[in-house]
Coordinates of C-alpha atoms in Angstrom, one line a residue:
X1 CA 119.5 125.6 102.0
X2 CA 123.2 125.7 101.9
X3 CA 125.7 123.9 99.6
X4 CA 125.9 121.0 102.1
X5 CA 125.0 117.6 100.6
X6 CA 122.2 116.5 102.9
X7 CA 118.7 117.5 104.0
X8 CA 117.1 116.8 107.4
X9 CA 113.5 116.1 108.3
X10 CA 112.9 119.5 109.7
X11 CA 113.9 121.1 106.4
X12 CA 111.6 118.8 104.5
X13 CA 108.7 119.7 106.8
X14 CA 109.4 123.5 106.4
X15 CA 109.9 123.3 102.6
X16 CA 106.7 121.3 102.1
X17 CA 104.7 123.8 104.2
X18 CA 106.2 126.7 102.3
X19 CA 105.3 125.1 98.9
X20 CA 101.7 124.7 100.1
X21 CA 101.6 128.4 101.1
X22 CA 103.0 129.5 97.7
X23 CA 100.4 127.6 95.7
X24 CA 97.7 129.0 97.9
X25 CA 99.0 132.4 97.1
X26 CA 98.8 131.7 93.3
X27 CA 95.8 129.4 93.1
X28 CA 93.6 132.0 91.2
X29 CA 96.5 132.6 88.8
X30 CA 96.8 128.9 88.1
X31 CA 93.0 128.5 87.7
X32 CA 93.2 131.0 84.9
X33 CA 95.6 128.8 83.0
X34 CA 93.3 125.8 83.2
X35 CA 92.1 124.8 79.7
X36 CA 93.0 121.1 79.7
X37 CA 91.5 118.6 79.8
X38 CA 88.5 120.9 80.0
X39 CA 88.4 124.6 80.7
X40 CA 86.7 124.5 84.1
X41 CA 89.2 126.8 85.8
X42 CA 89.8 124.8 89.0
X43 CA 93.2 123.3 88.9
X44 CA 94.7 125.9 91.2
X45 CA 91.9 125.3 93.7
X46 CA 92.1 121.5 93.5
X47 CA 95.9 121.4 93.9
X48 CA 95.7 123.8 96.8
X49 CA 93.0 121.8 98.7
X50 CA 95.0 118.6 98.1
X51 CA 98.3 119.9 99.5
X52 CA 96.6 121.9 102.3
X53 CA 95.0 118.7 103.6
X54 CA 98.5 117.3 104.0
X55 CA 100.1 120.5 105.2
X56 CA 97.8 120.6 108.2
X57 CA 99.0 117.2 109.3
X58 CA 102.6 118.1 108.5
X59 CA 102.5 121.3 110.5
X60 CA 101.2 119.5 113.6
X61 CA 104.4 117.4 113.9
X62 CA 106.5 118.8 116.7
X63 CA 109.4 116.4 116.5
X64 CA 109.9 115.8 112.8
X65 CA 111.5 112.6 111.4
X66 CA 111.5 111.4 107.9
X67 CA 109.0 108.7 109.0
X68 CA 106.3 110.9 110.4
X69 CA 106.7 113.8 107.9
X70 CA 106.5 111.6 104.9
X71 CA 103.6 109.7 106.3
X72 CA 101.7 112.9 106.9
X73 CA 102.5 114.3 103.5
X74 CA 101.5 111.0 101.8
X75 CA 98.3 110.2 103.7
X76 CA 97.1 113.7 104.0
X77 CA 97.4 114.4 100.3
X78 CA 95.7 111.2 99.3
X79 CA 92.7 111.7 101.5
X80 CA 92.5 115.4 100.6
X81 CA 93.0 114.9 96.8
X82 CA 90.6 116.9 94.6
X83 CA 90.2 116.8 90.9
X84 CA 92.5 115.3 88.3
X85 CA 95.3 117.5 89.1
X86 CA 95.0 117.0 92.8
X87 CA 94.9 113.2 92.5
X88 CA 98.0 113.2 90.3
X89 CA 99.7 115.6 92.8
X90 CA 98.9 113.2 95.6
X91 CA 100.5 110.4 93.8
X92 CA 103.6 112.4 93.1
X93 CA 103.9 113.1 96.8
X94 CA 103.2 109.6 97.7
X95 CA 105.9 108.1 95.4
X96 CA 108.4 110.8 96.6
X97 CA 107.7 110.0 100.2
X98 CA 107.9 106.2 99.8
X99 CA 111.5 106.6 98.8
X100 CA 112.4 108.8 101.8
X101 CA 110.3 107.4 104.6
X102 CA 113.1 105.3 106.2
X103 CA 115.9 107.8 105.9
X104 CA 117.6 109.7 108.7
X105 CA 119.0 112.2 106.3
X106 CA 118.8 112.7 102.6
X107 CA 121.5 113.3 100.0
X108 CA 121.3 114.3 96.4
X109 CA 121.2 110.7 95.1
X110 CA 118.2 110.1 97.4
X111 CA 116.4 113.2 96.0
X112 CA 116.9 111.9 92.5
X113 CA 115.5 108.5 93.4
X114 CA 112.5 110.1 95.1
X115 CA 111.8 112.1 91.9
X116 CA 112.0 108.9 89.9
X117 CA 109.6 107.0 92.2
X118 CA 107.3 109.9 92.3
X119 CA 106.9 110.0 88.5
X120 CA 106.5 106.2 88.3
X121 CA 103.8 106.3 90.9
X122 CA 101.9 109.1 89.2
X123 CA 102.1 107.6 85.7
X124 CA 100.8 104.3 87.0
X125 CA 97.8 105.9 88.5
X126 CA 96.7 107.5 85.3
X127 CA 95.1 105.2 82.7
X128 CA 96.1 107.2 79.7
X129 CA 98.9 109.6 80.5
X130 CA 98.9 112.7 78.3
X131 CA 102.2 114.5 77.5
X132 CA 102.2 118.3 77.9
X133 CA 100.7 118.1 81.4
X134 CA 101.9 118.0 85.0
X135 CA 103.2 114.5 84.3
X136 CA 105.6 115.8 81.6
X137 CA 106.9 118.5 83.9
X138 CA 107.4 115.9 86.7
X139 CA 109.3 113.6 84.3
X140 CA 111.5 116.5 83.2
X141 CA 112.4 117.2 86.8
X142 CA 113.1 113.6 87.4
X143 CA 115.3 113.2 84.4
X144 CA 117.4 116.3 85.3
X145 CA 117.7 115.2 88.9
X146 CA 119.0 111.8 87.8
X147 CA 121.5 113.4 85.4
X148 CA 122.9 115.8 88.0
X149 CA 123.0 113.2 90.8
X150 CA 126.0 111.7 89.0
X151 CA 127.9 115.0 89.3
X152 CA 129.7 116.5 92.3
X153 CA 127.5 119.6 92.5
X154 CA 126.4 121.0 95.8
X155 CA 122.8 120.8 96.9
X156 CA 122.0 124.4 96.3
X157 CA 123.4 124.2 92.7
X158 CA 121.7 120.9 92.1
X159 CA 118.2 122.3 93.2
X160 CA 118.6 125.4 91.1
X161 CA 119.4 123.6 87.9
X162 CA 116.6 121.0 88.3
X163 CA 114.1 123.8 88.9
X164 CA 115.4 125.8 85.9
X165 CA 115.0 122.8 83.7
X166 CA 111.5 122.1 85.1
X167 CA 110.5 125.7 84.0
X168 CA 112.0 125.0 80.5
X169 CA 109.9 121.8 80.2
X170 CA 106.8 123.7 81.4
X171 CA 107.3 126.4 78.8
X172 CA 107.4 123.6 76.1
X173 CA 103.9 122.2 77.1
X174 CA 102.1 124.5 74.6
X175 CA 104.0 122.7 71.8
X176 CA 102.7 119.3 73.0
X177 CA 99.1 120.1 73.5
X178 CA 97.3 122.2 70.8
X179 CA 94.6 123.4 73.2
X180 CA 97.4 125.1 75.3
X181 CA 98.9 126.7 72.3
X182 CA 95.5 127.9 71.1
X183 CA 94.9 129.6 74.5
X184 CA 98.4 130.9 74.8
X185 CA 99.0 129.3 78.1
X186 CA 101.3 126.7 79.7
X187 CA 99.8 123.7 81.4
X188 CA 98.1 124.7 84.7
X189 CA 99.0 121.5 86.6
X190 CA 102.7 121.8 85.6
X191 CA 102.5 125.5 86.7
X192 CA 101.1 124.2 90.1
X193 CA 103.8 121.7 90.5
X194 CA 106.6 124.2 89.8
X195 CA 104.9 126.7 92.1
X196 CA 105.1 124.3 95.0
X197 CA 108.7 123.4 94.4
X198 CA 109.8 126.9 93.8
X199 CA 108.0 128.0 97.0
X200 CA 109.9 125.4 99.0
X201 CA 113.2 126.4 97.4
X202 CA 112.7 130.1 98.2
X203 CA 111.9 129.3 101.8
X204 CA 114.8 127.0 102.3
X205 CA 117.2 129.5 100.7
X206 CA 115.9 132.3 102.9
X207 CA 114.2 134.4 100.0
X208 CA 110.9 134.2 101.9
X209 CA 110.2 133.3 105.5
X210 CA 107.1 131.8 107.3
X211 CA 106.2 131.0 110.8
X212 CA 104.4 127.7 111.1
X213 CA 104.8 127.4 114.9
X214 CA 100.9 127.8 115.3
X215 CA 100.2 125.3 112.6
X216 CA 99.3 125.7 108.9
X217 CA 96.5 128.2 108.1
X218 CA 96.0 128.5 104.3
X219 CA 93.5 131.3 104.9
X220 CA 95.9 133.8 106.3
X221 CA 98.7 133.9 103.8
X222 CA 101.2 136.8 104.2
X223 CA 104.0 138.0 101.9
X224 CA 104.1 138.8 98.2
X225 CA 100.9 139.1 96.4
X226 CA 100.4 136.6 93.6
X227 CA 100.7 137.9 90.0
X228 CA 97.4 139.3 88.6
X229 CA 96.1 136.7 86.3
X230 CA 94.2 139.4 84.3
X231 CA 97.6 140.6 83.1
X232 CA 98.3 137.4 81.3
X233 CA 97.2 137.6 77.6
X234 CA 94.8 134.7 77.3
X235 CA 94.5 134.8 73.5
X236 CA 95.8 133.0 70.6
X237 CA 97.4 134.7 67.6
X238 CA 94.0 135.3 66.1
X239 CA 92.8 137.2 69.2
X240 CA 90.3 134.6 70.4
X241 CA 89.5 135.2 74.1
X242 CA 89.9 132.1 76.3
X243 CA 86.3 132.4 77.5
X244 CA 85.2 131.7 73.9
X245 CA 86.9 128.4 73.7
X246 CA 84.5 125.9 72.2
X247 CA 83.2 123.3 74.8
X248 CA 81.8 121.0 72.1
X249 CA 85.0 118.8 72.3
X250 CA 84.0 117.8 75.8
X251 CA 82.9 114.2 75.2
X252 CA 82.0 113.4 78.8
X253 CA 80.3 116.2 80.6
X254 CA 80.4 115.3 84.3
X255 CA 83.5 115.4 86.5
X256 CA 82.8 112.6 89.0
X257 CA 84.8 111.9 92.2
X258 CA 84.3 109.8 95.3
X259 CA 86.1 107.8 97.9
X260 CA 85.4 104.1 98.5
X261 CA 85.8 103.0 102.1
X262 CA 86.8 99.4 101.4
X263 CA 84.7 96.7 103.0
X264 CA 85.3 93.8 100.6
X265 CA 88.4 92.2 98.9
X266 CA 90.2 94.6 96.6
X267 CA 93.3 93.3 95.0
X268 CA 95.2 94.2 91.8
X269 CA 93.0 92.1 89.6
X270 CA 89.8 93.7 90.9
X271 CA 91.3 97.1 90.6
X272 CA 92.2 96.5 86.9
X273 CA 88.6 95.3 86.3
X274 CA 87.3 98.4 88.0
X275 CA 89.5 100.6 85.9
X276 CA 88.5 98.9 82.7
X277 CA 84.7 99.4 83.6
X278 CA 85.2 103.1 84.3
X279 CA 87.2 103.6 81.2
X280 CA 84.3 102.1 79.2
X281 CA 82.0 104.9 80.5
X282 CA 84.4 107.8 80.5
X283 CA 87.9 109.3 80.3
X284 CA 90.3 111.3 82.4
X285 CA 90.5 108.4 84.7
X286 CA 92.5 108.3 87.9
X287 CA 92.1 105.5 90.5
X288 CA 94.5 105.2 93.4
X289 CA 94.2 103.2 96.6
X290 CA 95.8 102.3 99.9
X291 CA 94.9 99.7 102.5
X292 CA 91.6 101.3 103.5
X293 CA 90.3 103.5 100.7
X294 CA 90.1 103.9 96.9
X295 CA 90.1 107.5 95.4
X296 CA 88.3 107.7 92.1
X297 CA 88.2 110.6 89.5
X298 CA 86.5 110.1 86.1
X299 CA 84.8 112.2 83.5
X300 CA 81.6 110.5 82.4
X301 CA 78.1 111.1 81.2
X302 CA 76.7 108.6 83.7
X303 CA 78.0 109.4 87.2
X304 CA 75.4 107.0 88.7
X305 CA 77.0 104.1 87.0
X306 CA 80.4 104.9 88.4
X307 CA 78.8 105.3 91.9
X308 CA 77.0 101.9 91.5
X309 CA 80.1 100.0 90.6
X310 CA 82.0 101.6 93.5
X311 CA 79.3 100.5 96.0
X312 CA 80.2 96.9 95.1
X313 CA 83.5 97.3 96.9
X314 CA 82.4 99.3 100.0
X315 CA 80.6 102.4 101.2
X316 CA 81.1 105.8 99.4
X317 CA 82.0 109.2 100.8
X318 CA 83.2 112.6 99.5
X319 CA 80.9 112.1 96.4
X320 CA 81.1 115.1 94.0
X321 CA 79.7 115.6 90.5
X322 CA 80.4 118.8 88.5
X323 CA 78.9 119.7 85.1
X324 CA 82.0 120.8 83.3
X325 CA 80.2 122.6 80.5
X326 CA 78.2 124.7 82.9
X327 CA 81.3 125.4 85.0
X328 CA 83.0 126.8 81.9
X329 CA 80.0 129.0 81.0
X330 CA 79.3 130.2 84.6
X331 CA 82.7 130.0 86.1
X332 CA 82.4 132.9 88.7
X333 CA 79.1 131.6 90.1
X334 CA 80.1 128.0 90.0
X335 CA 83.5 128.7 91.8
X336 CA 81.7 129.9 94.9
X337 CA 79.2 127.1 94.9
X338 CA 81.9 124.5 94.4
X339 CA 84.0 125.7 97.3
X340 CA 81.1 125.5 99.6
X341 CA 80.4 122.0 98.3
X342 CA 84.0 120.9 98.7
X343 CA 84.1 122.2 102.4
X344 CA 80.8 120.4 103.1
X345 CA 82.0 117.2 101.5
X346 CA 85.3 117.5 103.4
X347 CA 83.4 117.8 106.7
X348 CA 81.1 114.9 105.8
X349 CA 84.1 112.7 104.8
X350 CA 85.8 113.4 108.1
X351 CA 82.6 112.5 110.1
X352 CA 82.1 109.3 108.0
X353 CA 85.7 108.2 108.4
X354 CA 85.4 108.7 112.1
X355 CA 82.2 106.7 112.6
X356 CA 82.4 104.2 109.8
X357 CA 86.0 103.6 109.3
X358 CA 86.7 100.0 108.1
X359 CA 90.1 98.6 108.9
X360 CA 92.3 96.6 106.5
X361 CA 91.4 92.9 105.8
X362 CA 94.8 92.0 107.3
X363 CA 94.4 91.8 111.1
X364 CA 97.0 93.9 112.9
X365 CA 98.5 93.2 116.3
X366 CA 96.9 96.1 118.2
X367 CA 94.4 98.8 117.8
X368 CA 92.8 101.7 119.8
X369 CA 89.3 102.8 120.6
X370 CA 88.7 106.1 122.4
X371 CA 85.7 107.9 123.7
X372 CA 85.8 111.6 122.7
X373 CA 83.7 114.6 122.0
X374 CA 84.4 117.8 120.2
X375 CA 86.0 118.3 116.8
X376 CA 89.4 119.4 118.0
X377 CA 89.7 116.6 120.7
X378 CA 88.7 114.1 118.1
X379 CA 91.5 115.2 115.8
X380 CA 94.0 114.9 118.7
X381 CA 93.1 111.3 119.4
X382 CA 93.2 110.5 115.7
X383 CA 96.7 112.1 115.4
X384 CA 97.8 109.8 118.3
X385 CA 96.8 106.7 116.4
X386 CA 93.3 106.0 117.6
X387 CA 91.5 103.7 115.0
X388 CA 87.9 104.4 116.1
X389 CA 86.3 107.2 118.0
X390 CA 83.1 106.8 120.0
X391 CA 81.2 110.0 120.4
X392 CA 80.4 110.5 124.0
X393 CA 81.3 111.9 127.4
X394 CA 79.5 113.7 130.2
X395 CA 75.7 113.6 129.8
X396 CA 76.0 111.3 126.8
X397 CA 77.7 108.1 127.9
X398 CA 78.0 105.4 125.2
X399 CA 76.5 102.0 125.9
X400 CA 78.1 98.6 126.0
X401 CA 76.6 98.0 122.6
X402 CA 78.3 101.1 121.3
X403 CA 81.6 99.6 122.6
X404 CA 81.0 96.3 121.0
X405 CA 80.1 97.9 117.7
X406 CA 83.5 99.7 117.9
X407 CA 85.4 96.6 118.8
X408 CA 83.8 94.9 115.7
X409 CA 85.1 97.7 113.4
X410 CA 88.7 97.5 114.6
X411 CA 90.5 94.5 113.0
X412 CA 93.2 93.8 115.6
X413 CA 94.3 91.0 117.9
X414 CA 94.5 93.3 120.9
X415 CA 92.5 96.4 121.3
X416 CA 92.9 99.1 123.9
X417 CA 89.8 101.1 125.0
X418 CA 90.2 104.5 126.6
X419 CA 86.8 105.5 128.2
X420 CA 88.2 109.0 129.2
X421 CA 85.3 109.3 131.7
X422 CA 84.7 107.5 135.0
X423 CA 81.1 106.9 134.1
X424 CA 82.1 105.0 130.9
X425 CA 84.7 102.6 132.3
X426 CA 81.9 100.1 133.5
X427 CA 80.5 99.9 129.9
X428 CA 84.0 99.3 128.6
X429 CA 84.7 96.5 131.1
X430 CA 81.4 94.9 130.1
X431 CA 82.2 95.0 126.5
X432 CA 85.6 93.4 127.4
X433 CA 83.8 90.6 129.1
X434 CA 81.5 90.0 126.1
X435 CA 84.3 89.8 123.5
X436 CA 85.7 86.4 122.8
X437 CA 87.7 86.7 119.6
X438 CA 89.9 89.7 120.5
X439 CA 91.9 90.6 123.6
X440 CA 90.4 93.8 125.0
X441 CA 92.4 95.9 127.5
X442 CA 90.5 98.7 129.2
X443 CA 92.8 101.6 130.2
X444 CA 90.8 103.2 133.1
X445 CA 91.2 106.8 131.9
X446 CA 88.8 109.1 133.6
X447 CA 89.5 112.3 131.5
X448 CA 90.6 113.1 128.0
X449 CA 94.0 114.3 129.1
X450 CA 94.6 111.0 130.9
X451 CA 93.7 109.3 127.6
X452 CA 96.2 111.4 125.8
X453 CA 99.0 110.6 128.3
X454 CA 98.2 107.0 128.1
X455 CA 98.4 106.9 124.3
X456 CA 101.7 108.7 124.2
X457 CA 103.2 106.2 126.6
X458 CA 102.1 103.1 124.6
X459 CA 105.0 100.9 123.6
X460 CA 104.2 98.4 120.8
X461 CA 107.1 96.2 121.8
X462 CA 105.5 95.5 125.2
X463 CA 102.7 92.9 126.0
X464 CA 99.1 94.0 126.6
X465 CA 99.5 93.6 130.4
X466 CA 102.8 95.5 130.4
X467 CA 101.2 98.4 128.5
X468 CA 98.2 98.4 130.8
X469 CA 100.5 98.9 133.8
X470 CA 102.7 101.5 132.1
X471 CA 99.8 103.5 130.6
X472 CA 97.9 103.4 133.8
X473 CA 101.0 104.5 135.8
X474 CA 101.5 107.4 133.3
X475 CA 97.9 108.6 133.8
X476 CA 98.7 108.9 137.5
X477 CA 101.1 111.8 136.7
X478 CA 98.3 113.8 135.1
X479 CA 96.1 116.2 137.0
X480 CA 92.9 117.2 135.3
X481 CA 90.8 120.3 135.8
X482 CA 87.5 121.1 134.0
X483 CA 85.6 124.3 134.0
X484 CA 81.8 124.2 133.5
X485 CA 78.6 125.8 134.8
X486 CA 76.1 124.9 137.5
X487 CA 72.7 123.7 136.3
X488 CA 71.0 124.3 139.7
X489 CA 71.4 125.9 143.1
X490 CA 73.3 123.6 145.5
X491 CA 75.9 123.5 148.3
X492 CA 79.0 121.2 147.9
X493 CA 82.1 121.0 150.0
X494 CA 81.0 124.0 151.9
X495 CA 80.6 126.1 148.8
X496 CA 77.3 127.7 148.0
X497 CA 76.6 127.4 144.3
X498 CA 73.9 129.1 142.3
X499 CA 72.6 128.0 138.9
X500 CA 74.7 129.6 136.2
X501 CA 77.8 129.9 138.4
X502 CA 81.2 128.9 136.8
X503 CA 82.8 126.0 138.6
X504 CA 86.4 124.8 138.5
X505 CA 86.6 121.1 139.2
X506 CA 89.7 119.0 139.5
X507 CA 90.2 115.2 140.3
X508 CA 89.3 115.8 144.0
X509 CA 86.3 118.0 143.6
X510 CA 85.1 121.6 143.2
X511 CA 88.0 124.0 143.8
X512 CA 86.6 127.4 142.5
X513 CA 83.2 129.0 142.1
X514 CA 82.4 132.4 140.8
X515 CA 80.2 134.2 138.4
X516 CA 83.1 134.9 136.0
X517 CA 84.7 132.3 133.7
X518 CA 88.3 133.6 133.8
X519 CA 88.3 134.0 137.6
X520 CA 87.2 130.4 138.2
X521 CA 89.6 129.1 135.7
X522 CA 92.6 131.0 137.1
X523 CA 91.7 129.9 140.7
X524 CA 91.4 126.3 139.6
X525 CA 94.8 126.3 137.8
X526 CA 96.5 127.9 140.8
X527 CA 95.5 124.9 143.0
X528 CA 96.6 122.4 140.4
X529 CA 100.1 123.7 139.8
X530 CA 102.9 123.0 142.3
X531 CA 106.7 123.1 142.4
X532 CA 106.9 119.8 140.6
X533 CA 104.7 120.8 137.6
X534 CA 106.4 120.8 134.2
X535 CA 103.6 120.9 131.6
X536 CA 100.3 122.7 131.4
X537 CA 97.9 121.7 128.5
X538 CA 94.9 123.7 127.8
X539 CA 91.9 122.5 125.7
X540 CA 89.3 125.2 125.0
X541 CA 85.7 124.3 124.3
X542 CA 83.1 125.0 121.6
X543 CA 81.7 128.0 123.6
X544 CA 85.0 129.8 124.1
X545 CA 86.2 132.2 121.4
X546 CA 89.7 131.5 120.1
X547 CA 90.9 135.1 120.9
X548 CA 89.8 134.7 124.6
X549 CA 91.5 131.3 124.9
X550 CA 94.7 132.6 123.4
X551 CA 94.6 135.5 125.9
X552 CA 94.2 133.0 128.8
X553 CA 97.1 130.9 127.4
X554 CA 99.3 133.9 127.4
X555 CA 98.3 134.6 131.0
X556 CA 99.3 131.0 131.9
X557 CA 102.7 131.4 130.2
X558 CA 103.4 134.6 132.1
X559 CA 102.2 133.3 135.4
X560 CA 103.9 129.9 135.3
X561 CA 107.2 130.6 133.5
X562 CA 108.8 127.4 134.7
X563 CA 106.1 125.2 132.9
X564 CA 105.8 124.5 129.2
X565 CA 102.3 125.4 128.0
X566 CA 100.5 123.7 125.2
X567 CA 97.3 125.3 123.7
X568 CA 94.8 123.2 121.8
X569 CA 91.3 123.5 120.4
X570 CA 89.2 120.8 121.9
X571 CA 85.8 121.9 120.7
X572 CA 84.1 120.0 123.6
X573 CA 80.6 121.0 124.8
X574 CA 79.6 121.7 128.3
X575 CA 83.3 122.4 129.5
X576 CA 84.7 125.7 128.7
X577 CA 88.2 124.5 129.4
X578 CA 89.8 121.2 130.1
X579 CA 93.2 121.7 131.7
X580 CA 95.9 119.1 132.5
X581 CA 99.0 119.6 134.6
X582 CA 101.9 117.1 134.6

């Protein structure tokens, strides 16, 4: 960050990822500060999980703009929000991004407005805002930013003074909340927010450096070790250890969280009624929503009542209930169990959203359905805008009924279906003929790479027929190769094949056969690449180790220096590699 007066989208992307790295480094330290609203020691973990969910989406953006970076920050943090602090953080991010989403560059005045909108959004989401928390720190940052935006300071000086004032406000939080003063700590959520912002600032000013070219991996943080939380004196003036803090003040014992996948009308009036009900059975209430989901966090003695009311609006996912008194008494044991539970809930939520996603009540002009298999391949299609994924492919072709069910779930006037397998095109065509209330356009993609190419070439300004022509033409530029194993002895195209042999197959037929995976894969690729080739994309399957796939990708880069090489985890079964050449 220099003294220049504007910030571009690439800087926003890098700063956000660096902030996420910093809080991951310090999450244990922030957990130790956590005594409000209950001493369950999970603020650092919850805020880290929240921002990490968004960081993975942000890191995947190769051509950053304010539109795509802010969208990834906002939607990723909302869907990944965990705990009270995580939900509030997601709302701060959401409001901040809303102010910047349509920009091409950002100046100091824009940053100040974004801080203001972030604070307004977060306060609105919390039923009973409490001063001395992350909200207070965020408001302090916003107030200072507004004040300095009227000056003629450079961006570096502006950011420095705003962050310094944020620290001053954070240091005052023990005077606002007696429980903080008793424990001798500042607010943990406020510390988490400052940690993120300071991490971004240090990266943008060159104090630390990160390489996100291979994506965001919170589990392999490098750099300075976080401060040892054990060195922080967690006692009050009377020498009471924080672990002895009385839990009798916890009126509602269960931290309850869930996501509602909206299936019925949900407007502002209904939301207010829902909030009022939850407030009648608990506290620490945070309810936030977008067009498709509602994220709920409440402390209550009756989690089942909260779930029952939520079910009146739609199906539930990511349900989590924690006994906060037990968490406090058995923190070390519970931390390990909770992390495992969160990971399982996150995986379950992803699967449920993929299979049962209900679109907004407002019908859109167009939507996409794609056949896919493999965790990585599914993520790729979702990142390209696919609304509904049908699990299927070679050996498990989806039926016409599967297609019709998917069509029913996508609320759009025109729906594009990408079969991504020649054996599925017929079922897609039949579903098209049986659908009367929506325009169905089948893009005759025979492989997943063809489907990817078709999606990239989609133009929302064109008609359905024009897009069919363009997307089909673009698929013609894609050569696809697949590497798999033979299930029986046979002879094809003059090649003798034994059961267990590794075969390299392209669009025309079998091109390579051997007993060695790497040998067959290299031979297949050599027959696919010619002097006109520009891009090689590699998708490695569930049965290939990541290190082996990376070694193969390095070989491809060295062997074909005139081609760009993309390396992706597909996670597909049966096929060790799927390769496309364009």
